[in-house]
Coordinates of C-alpha atoms and ligand atoms in Angstrom, one line a residue:
M170 CA 7.0 22.3 22.3
K171 CA 5.9 25.9 21.8
N172 CA 2.8 25.8 19.5
T173 CA 1.2 29.3 19.8
K174 CA 1.0 29.7 16.1
S175 CA -0.7 26.4 15.5
K176 CA -3.2 27.2 18.3
S177 CA -4.1 30.5 16.9
L178 CA -4.5 29.1 13.3
F179 CA -6.7 26.3 14.7
K180 CA -8.9 28.9 16.4
K181 CA -9.3 30.6 13.0
A182 CA -9.8 27.3 11.2
C183 CA -12.6 26.3 13.5
Q184 CA -14.5 29.4 12.4
L185 CA -14.2 28.4 8.8
M186 CA -14.3 24.6 8.7
P187 CA -16.2 21.9 10.8
G188 CA -13.8 21.0 13.6
G189 CA -11.2 23.2 12.0
V190 CA -10.0 20.5 9.7
N191 CA -10.7 19.0 6.3
S192 CA -10.6 15.4 7.6
P193 CA -11.8 14.5 11.1
V194 CA -8.9 12.3 12.2
R195 CA -6.5 15.3 11.9
A196 CA -8.3 17.1 14.7
F197 CA -6.6 15.5 17.7
K198 CA -10.0 15.1 19.3
A199 CA -9.2 11.6 20.4
V200 CA -5.9 12.6 22.0
G201 CA -6.6 16.1 23.3
G202 CA -4.9 19.3 22.5
S203 CA -5.1 21.2 19.2
P204 CA -3.6 19.9 15.9
L205 CA -0.2 21.1 14.6
F206 CA -0.4 23.2 11.5
I207 CA 2.4 22.0 9.2
K208 CA 4.4 24.3 7.0
K209 CA 6.8 21.9 5.3
A210 CA 8.1 18.4 5.3
K211 CA 11.3 16.7 4.1
G212 CA 12.4 13.1 4.3
S213 CA 11.2 11.6 7.6
K214 CA 10.5 15.0 9.2
I215 CA 7.6 17.4 9.3
Y216 CA 7.9 21.0 10.5
D217 CA 5.1 22.9 12.1
V218 CA 4.4 26.6 11.9
D219 CA 6.1 27.2 15.2
D220 CA 9.3 25.7 13.7
N221 CA 9.2 22.5 15.6
A222 CA 10.5 19.4 13.9
Y223 CA 9.0 15.9 14.3
I224 CA 9.9 12.4 13.1
D225 CA 6.8 11.6 11.1
Y226 CA 5.1 8.2 11.4
V227 CA 1.8 9.4 9.9
L228 CA 3.3 10.1 6.4
S229 CA 0.0 11.6 5.2
W230 CA -1.7 8.4 6.4
G231 CA 0.5 6.2 4.3
P232 CA 1.2 7.7 0.9
M233 CA 4.7 9.2 1.7
I234 CA 6.5 5.8 1.7
L235 CA 9.6 7.4 0.0
G236 CA 9.6 10.1 2.7
H237 CA 8.4 13.7 2.1
S238 CA 9.5 15.8 -0.9
H239 CA 11.6 13.1 -2.5
P240 CA 13.9 14.9 -4.9
A241 CA 13.0 12.7 -7.9
V242 CA 9.3 13.2 -7.3
V243 CA 9.7 17.0 -6.8
S244 CA 11.7 17.5 -9.9
A245 CA 9.4 15.4 -12.1
L246 CA 6.4 17.4 -10.7
K247 CA 8.2 20.7 -11.4
N248 CA 8.8 19.7 -15.1
R249 CA 5.3 18.3 -15.5
I250 CA 3.5 21.3 -14.1
A251 CA 5.1 23.5 -16.7
E252 CA 3.2 21.5 -19.3
G253 CA -0.2 22.3 -17.8
T254 CA -2.1 20.8 -14.8
S255 CA -5.2 19.2 -16.3
Y256 CA -6.6 18.6 -19.8
G257 CA -9.8 16.6 -19.3
A258 CA -8.5 14.3 -22.0
P259 CA -6.4 11.0 -22.0
T260 CA -2.6 11.3 -21.5
P261 CA 0.2 8.8 -21.9
L262 CA 0.8 9.1 -18.2
E263 CA -2.4 7.2 -17.3
I264 CA -1.2 4.3 -19.5
E265 CA 2.2 4.4 -17.8
L266 CA 0.8 4.3 -14.2
A267 CA -1.8 1.7 -15.2
E268 CA 0.9 -0.6 -16.6
M269 CA 3.1 -0.2 -13.5
V270 CA 0.2 -1.0 -11.2
M271 CA -1.1 -4.0 -13.3
K272 CA 2.4 -5.5 -13.4
A273 CA 2.5 -5.5 -9.6
Y274 CA -1.1 -6.7 -9.3
P275 CA -1.7 -9.5 -11.9
S276 CA -5.3 -9.9 -10.5
I277 CA -6.0 -6.5 -12.1
E278 CA -6.7 -7.1 -15.8
K279 CA -8.4 -3.7 -16.3
I280 CA -8.1 -0.6 -14.1
R281 CA -9.9 2.7 -13.7
M282 CA -8.1 5.7 -12.1
V283 CA -10.2 7.9 -9.6
N284 CA -9.3 10.6 -7.1
S285 CA -9.5 8.9 -3.7
G286 CA -9.8 5.6 -1.9
T287 CA -13.4 6.4 -1.2
E288 CA -14.2 6.8 -4.9
A289 CA -12.3 3.5 -5.6
T290 CA -14.3 1.4 -3.1
M291 CA -17.6 3.1 -3.9
S292 CA -17.2 2.5 -7.6
A293 CA -16.0 -1.1 -7.2
I294 CA -19.1 -1.9 -5.2
R295 CA -21.4 -0.3 -7.8
V296 CA -19.6 -2.4 -10.5
A297 CA -20.0 -5.6 -8.4
R298 CA -23.7 -4.9 -8.0
G299 CA -24.1 -4.2 -11.7
F300 CA -22.2 -7.4 -12.6
T301 CA -24.0 -9.7 -10.2
N302 CA -27.4 -8.0 -10.2
R303 CA -27.4 -8.4 -6.4
D304 CA -27.7 -5.6 -3.8
K305 CA -26.1 -6.7 -0.6
V306 CA -22.5 -6.0 0.5
V307 CA -20.6 -7.8 3.3
K308 CA -18.0 -5.8 5.2
F309 CA -16.2 -6.4 8.5
E310 CA -16.5 -4.4 11.8
G311 CA -13.9 -1.8 12.1
C312 CA -12.9 -1.9 8.4
Y313 CA -13.0 1.6 6.9
H314 CA -13.4 1.8 3.1
G315 CA -13.9 5.6 2.9
H316 CA -17.0 7.6 3.6
A317 CA -19.5 6.5 0.9
D318 CA -22.9 6.1 2.5
G319 CA -23.3 2.4 2.4
L320 CA -19.8 1.8 3.8
L321 CA -20.3 4.0 6.9
V322 CA -21.7 1.0 8.8
K323 CA -19.6 -0.2 11.7
A324 CA -16.8 1.7 10.1
G325 CA -13.3 2.1 11.5
S326 CA -10.8 5.0 11.4
G327 CA -12.3 8.2 12.5
A328 CA -15.8 6.7 12.7
T329 CA -14.6 4.4 15.4
T330 CA -12.3 7.0 17.0
F331 CA -15.2 9.4 17.5
G332 CA -17.7 6.7 18.4
V333 CA -19.9 7.0 15.2
P334 CA -19.2 3.7 13.4
D335 CA -22.8 4.0 12.0
S336 CA -22.9 7.6 10.8
P337 CA -26.1 9.7 11.0
G338 CA -27.2 10.8 7.6
V339 CA -27.1 7.3 6.0
P340 CA -30.6 6.3 5.2
K341 CA -31.7 3.0 6.9
S342 CA -32.5 1.8 3.3
Y343 CA -28.9 2.0 2.4
A344 CA -27.5 0.5 5.6
K345 CA -29.8 -2.5 5.3
N346 CA -27.9 -3.6 2.3
T347 CA -24.6 -3.6 4.2
L348 CA -24.1 -6.8 6.3
T349 CA -21.3 -6.7 8.8
L350 CA -19.4 -9.5 10.5
P351 CA -16.5 -9.6 12.9
F352 CA -13.1 -9.7 11.1
N353 CA -11.3 -13.1 11.4
D354 CA -14.6 -14.9 12.2
T355 CA -14.5 -17.6 9.5
A356 CA -17.4 -19.6 11.0
A357 CA -19.8 -16.6 11.1
F358 CA -18.7 -15.7 7.5
K359 CA -19.6 -19.2 6.2
T360 CA -22.9 -19.2 8.0
L361 CA -23.9 -15.8 6.7
L362 CA -23.0 -16.6 3.1
A363 CA -24.8 -19.9 3.2
K364 CA -27.9 -18.1 4.2
E365 CA -27.8 -14.9 2.2
W366 CA -25.6 -15.6 -0.8
K367 CA -28.4 -15.1 -3.3
D368 CA -28.6 -11.4 -2.4
I369 CA -24.9 -10.7 -1.9
A370 CA -23.0 -8.9 -4.7
C371 CA -19.6 -8.6 -3.0
V372 CA -17.5 -9.0 0.1
I373 CA -15.1 -6.1 0.7
V374 CA -12.3 -6.4 3.2
E375 CA -9.1 -4.7 4.3
P376 CA -6.9 -7.8 4.1
V377 CA -4.9 -6.3 6.9
V378 CA -7.1 -3.9 8.9
G379 CA -5.3 -0.6 9.2
N380 CA -8.4 1.3 10.5
I381 CA -8.6 -0.2 13.9
G382 CA -4.9 0.0 14.4
C383 CA -3.2 -2.9 12.7
V384 CA -5.1 -6.3 12.8
L385 CA -3.7 -9.3 10.9
P386 CA -5.8 -11.9 9.2
K387 CA -5.8 -15.4 10.8
P388 CA -4.1 -17.9 8.3
E389 CA -7.4 -19.5 7.3
F390 CA -9.5 -16.3 7.2
L391 CA -8.6 -14.9 3.8
E392 CA -8.6 -18.3 2.2
A393 CA -12.1 -18.8 3.5
L394 CA -13.2 -15.5 2.0
R395 CA -11.8 -16.5 -1.4
K396 CA -13.2 -20.0 -1.3
E397 CA -16.7 -19.2 -0.1
T398 CA -17.2 -16.2 -2.4
K399 CA -16.1 -18.2 -5.4
K400 CA -18.6 -20.9 -4.4
Y401 CA -21.5 -18.5 -4.5
G402 CA -20.5 -16.2 -7.4
I403 CA -19.9 -13.3 -5.0
I404 CA -17.2 -10.8 -6.0
L405 CA -14.3 -10.6 -3.5
I406 CA -12.9 -7.0 -3.3
F407 CA -9.6 -6.4 -1.5
D408 CA -9.5 -2.9 -0.3
E409 CA -5.7 -2.3 -0.6
V410 CA -5.9 1.5 -0.4
M411 CA -3.6 1.2 2.7
T412 CA -2.0 -2.2 2.3
G413 CA -1.2 -1.7 -1.4
F414 CA 2.6 -1.2 -2.0
R415 CA 2.8 -1.0 1.8
V416 CA 2.6 -4.5 3.1
A417 CA 4.6 -5.6 0.0
Y418 CA 5.1 -4.1 -3.5
G419 CA 2.3 -6.4 -4.7
G420 CA 0.2 -5.6 -1.6
A421 CA -1.5 -8.0 0.8
Q422 CA -2.7 -10.2 -2.1
A423 CA 1.0 -11.0 -2.9
Y424 CA 2.0 -11.3 0.7
Y425 CA -0.8 -13.7 1.6
K426 CA -1.1 -15.2 -1.9
I427 CA -4.8 -14.7 -2.3
K428 CA -6.2 -13.5 -5.6
P429 CA -9.3 -11.2 -5.3
D430 CA -11.7 -10.5 -8.1
M431 CA -11.3 -6.8 -7.6
T432 CA -8.8 -4.5 -5.9
C433 CA -9.0 -0.9 -4.7
L434 CA -5.9 1.2 -4.4
G435 CA -5.0 4.7 -3.3
K436 CA -2.5 6.5 -1.1
V437 CA 1.0 5.3 -2.3
I438 CA -0.1 5.1 -6.0
G439 CA -0.6 8.9 -5.9
G440 CA 2.7 9.6 -4.1
G441 CA 0.9 12.3 -2.0
L442 CA -1.4 13.6 -4.7
P443 CA -5.1 12.6 -5.0
V444 CA -5.2 9.2 -6.7
G445 CA -7.4 6.2 -6.2
A446 CA -7.9 3.2 -8.5
Y447 CA -10.1 0.2 -8.8
G448 CA -9.7 -2.8 -11.1
G449 CA -10.0 -6.5 -11.5
K450 CA -11.1 -9.2 -13.9
K451 CA -11.7 -8.1 -17.5
E452 CA -15.3 -9.4 -17.6
I453 CA -16.2 -7.5 -14.4
M454 CA -14.4 -4.3 -15.4
G455 CA -16.1 -4.5 -18.8
M456 CA -19.2 -3.3 -17.0
V457 CA -17.7 0.2 -16.5
A458 CA -18.8 3.0 -18.8
P459 CA -18.2 3.7 -21.6
E460 CA -17.4 0.0 -22.3
G461 CA -20.4 -1.1 -20.2
P462 CA -23.5 0.3 -18.6
V463 CA -22.2 1.0 -15.0
Y464 CA -21.6 4.7 -14.9
Q465 CA -18.6 6.2 -13.0
A466 CA -16.7 9.4 -14.0
G467 CA -14.4 12.1 -12.6
T468 CA -13.2 15.6 -13.8
L469 CA -9.7 15.1 -12.5
S470 CA -9.5 11.3 -12.8
G471 CA -6.0 10.3 -14.2
N472 CA -4.8 13.9 -13.6
P473 CA -1.4 14.3 -15.2
I474 CA 0.3 15.9 -12.1
A475 CA -1.1 13.1 -9.9
M476 CA -0.1 10.4 -12.3
T477 CA 3.4 11.8 -12.4
A478 CA 3.8 11.7 -8.6
G479 CA 2.5 8.1 -8.6
I480 CA 4.8 7.0 -11.5
E481 CA 7.9 8.5 -9.9
T482 CA 7.0 6.9 -6.6
L483 CA 6.5 3.4 -8.0
K484 CA 9.7 3.8 -10.2
I485 CA 11.7 4.0 -7.0
L486 CA 9.7 1.4 -5.0
S487 CA 10.2 -1.1 -7.9
K488 CA 14.0 -1.0 -7.6
Q489 CA 16.0 -3.9 -6.2
G490 CA 16.5 -3.9 -2.4
I491 CA 13.9 -1.2 -1.5
Y492 CA 11.6 -3.4 0.4
E493 CA 14.5 -5.1 2.2
K494 CA 15.6 -1.6 3.4
L495 CA 12.0 -0.8 4.6
E496 CA 11.8 -4.2 6.3
N497 CA 15.1 -3.6 8.1
T498 CA 14.0 -0.2 9.4
M499 CA 10.7 -1.6 10.5
Q500 CA 12.4 -4.5 12.4
Q501 CA 14.6 -2.0 14.2
L502 CA 11.6 0.1 15.2
E503 CA 9.5 -3.0 16.3
A504 CA 12.3 -4.4 18.4
G505 CA 13.0 -1.0 20.0
L506 CA 9.4 -0.2 20.8
K507 CA 8.9 -3.7 22.4
R508 CA 12.1 -3.2 24.4
A509 CA 11.0 0.2 25.6
A510 CA 7.6 -1.1 26.7
D511 CA 9.1 -4.1 28.5
K512 CA 11.7 -1.8 30.3
A513 CA 9.0 0.7 31.3
G514 CA 6.8 -2.2 32.6
I515 CA 3.8 -1.3 30.5
K516 CA 1.7 -4.0 28.9
T517 CA 1.4 -3.3 25.1
K518 CA 0.7 -5.4 22.0
F519 CA 2.6 -4.6 18.9
Y520 CA 1.4 -5.7 15.4
R521 CA 2.7 -5.0 11.9
A522 CA 2.3 -6.1 8.4
G523 CA 5.2 -5.0 6.2
T524 CA 5.7 -1.4 7.2
M525 CA 2.3 -0.5 8.7
F526 CA 2.2 -1.0 12.5
C527 CA 0.3 -0.3 15.7
T528 CA 1.0 -0.5 19.5
Y529 CA -2.1 -1.3 21.6
F530 CA -2.3 -0.6 25.3
T531 CA -3.9 -3.9 26.2
D532 CA -2.7 -7.4 27.2
S533 CA -5.4 -9.1 25.1
D534 CA -4.5 -10.5 21.7
V535 CA -6.0 -8.0 19.1
V536 CA -7.7 -10.0 16.4
D537 CA -10.8 -7.9 15.6
Y538 CA -12.8 -4.7 16.4
K539 CA -13.9 -6.0 19.8
T540 CA -10.4 -6.9 21.0
A541 CA -9.0 -3.7 19.5
K542 CA -11.4 -1.8 21.7
T543 CA -9.9 -3.3 24.8
S544 CA -7.0 -0.9 24.4
N545 CA -6.7 1.8 27.0
T546 CA -7.3 4.8 24.7
E547 CA -6.6 7.3 27.6
L548 CA -3.2 5.8 28.1
F549 CA -2.7 5.9 24.3
G550 CA -3.6 9.6 24.3
K551 CA -1.0 10.3 27.0
F552 CA 1.6 8.3 25.1
F553 CA 0.8 10.2 21.9
T554 CA 1.1 13.6 23.6
A555 CA 4.4 12.7 25.4
M556 CA 5.8 11.4 22.1
L557 CA 4.8 14.6 20.3
E558 CA 6.5 16.6 23.1
S559 CA 9.6 14.6 22.3
G560 CA 9.5 15.4 18.6
V561 CA 7.8 12.2 17.4
N562 CA 4.6 12.5 15.3
L563 CA 2.3 9.4 15.7
A564 CA -1.2 8.9 14.3
P565 CA -3.5 10.9 16.7
S566 CA -5.8 7.9 17.4
Q567 CA -5.4 4.4 18.8
F568 CA -7.5 3.1 15.9
E569 CA -5.0 4.1 13.1
A570 CA -1.9 2.5 11.8
G571 CA 1.6 4.0 11.8
F572 CA 4.0 3.9 8.8
I573 CA 7.7 4.2 8.1
S574 CA 9.4 5.5 5.0
L575 CA 12.6 4.9 3.1
A576 CA 13.8 8.2 4.6
H577 CA 13.6 7.0 8.2
S578 CA 17.2 6.7 9.4
Q579 CA 18.8 4.6 12.2
Q580 CA 19.1 7.9 14.1
D581 CA 15.4 8.5 13.7
I582 CA 14.7 5.0 15.0
D583 CA 17.0 5.4 18.0
R584 CA 15.5 8.8 18.9
T585 CA 12.0 7.3 18.6
V586 CA 12.8 4.4 20.8
K587 CA 14.4 6.6 23.4
A588 CA 11.4 8.9 23.3
A589 CA 9.1 5.9 23.7
Y590 CA 10.9 4.7 26.8
K591 CA 10.8 8.2 28.4
S592 CA 7.1 8.6 27.4
L593 CA 6.0 5.2 28.7
T594 CA 7.9 5.7 31.9
N595 CA 6.2 9.1 32.5
I596 CA 2.7 8.0 31.7
K597 CA 2.7 4.9 33.9
Ligands
LIG1958 P1 -9.6 8.2 1.0 O1 -11.0 8.5 0.4 O2 -9.4 8.9 2.3 O3 -8.5 8.5 0.0 O4 -9.5 6.6 1.2 C1 -10.5 6.0 2.0 C2 -9.9 4.7 2.5 C3 -10.3 3.5 1.9 N1 -9.8 2.3 2.3 C4 -8.9 2.3 3.3 C5 -8.4 0.9 3.7 C6 -8.4 3.4 3.9 O5 -7.5 3.4 5.0 C7 -8.9 4.7 3.5 C8 -8.5 6.0 4.2 N2 -7.7 5.9 5.3 C9 -7.8 7.0 6.3 C10 -6.8 6.7 7.4 N3 -7.2 5.6 8.2 C11 -7.5 8.3 5.6 C12 -7.2 9.4 6.6 C13 -8.4 10.3 6.7 O6 -9.5 9.9 6.7 O7 -8.1 11.6 6.9

């Protein structure tokens, strides 16, 4: 693919922004080469400034589950924007989106809209600490809950990709309140809680870990988190920023039938605009200002344009047969990618939950951070580049999940599988 314009834009961007990007994972550092600069997107495709077209499996890291520029979302936004973009006052739209989310997540009895997943998790933890009057937080290695200081401890996503799971700049005094365990290690979890429960405010977990690729919970793991936290009065927070409306309409909590005390959401509920949310039991959320003493605020929280994109997205997702269509597309892609790897004679492990997925270049079962790291990231980088050359846009890191949308057609899947076979054969 010719990408002279992207290359020159990247050079200029690097003079203006750290690493030339506004979020590290976009920088292609883990896979080599320089990032594509995108000029537009429609349906399952994105188009770069050199007029190359790609079948897109990043989908803005999850939000674009309807596909890009869905006509219903675009026209609702056009009408809405004519009424003004932000008022700094309540609107009926916040009520509408809140009701749609709470209908899908019965564990959320009260909800607060914010502007990102990071804000959602950061705020949920503050509320949990305020409610329990305890300081410590338990998280799992490789889980990424956004970039708030206390959560950048053994974090996944770009922190793992770039080898800084414990970021400089986070004071030791913060980090000491964050206890980390291996994901899926039920025994270690029980031992830690038995020992430290008196100081632990909450356990926060990605119920399916999308920030070290795609790692599924062992059957007993989530149940143990629920049982043990209940036993010690510890708040269980499901970070469903990625899994929400992705693993199922009701998220991982519906899929695995586990009811957390609090839930964090983002991505899909903003339909591509900046929206995050946190919520949970009434008595816990009653701590949030102005109802309670725990302060949390935001100039653009509940922004009417962002609410509109979220409402229109959920309106379509809530229709009959939508998740069956997504599931069918995902099954085609899964079967095709597995077939391509077998035919090319390359050992890979493919995992998915709903329509988030990952192919690892390893023959170990991937159940946690340690086993995810057995993947041959150099081989992944070559695969990524070969697929891009063939017009398929994957997440530029082994430690990220891929996504499909309602707009991905059978032709897209067939083209992707063909490109995968060609790429795997060439990189061998
Ligand atoms: P944001 O602050 O990026 O909206 O959300 C943070 C976050 C919280 N929780 C989970 C489970 C998440 O996956 C994320 C963000 N995900 C990354 C991709 N792995 C966003 C992409 C990026 O950092 O540019």
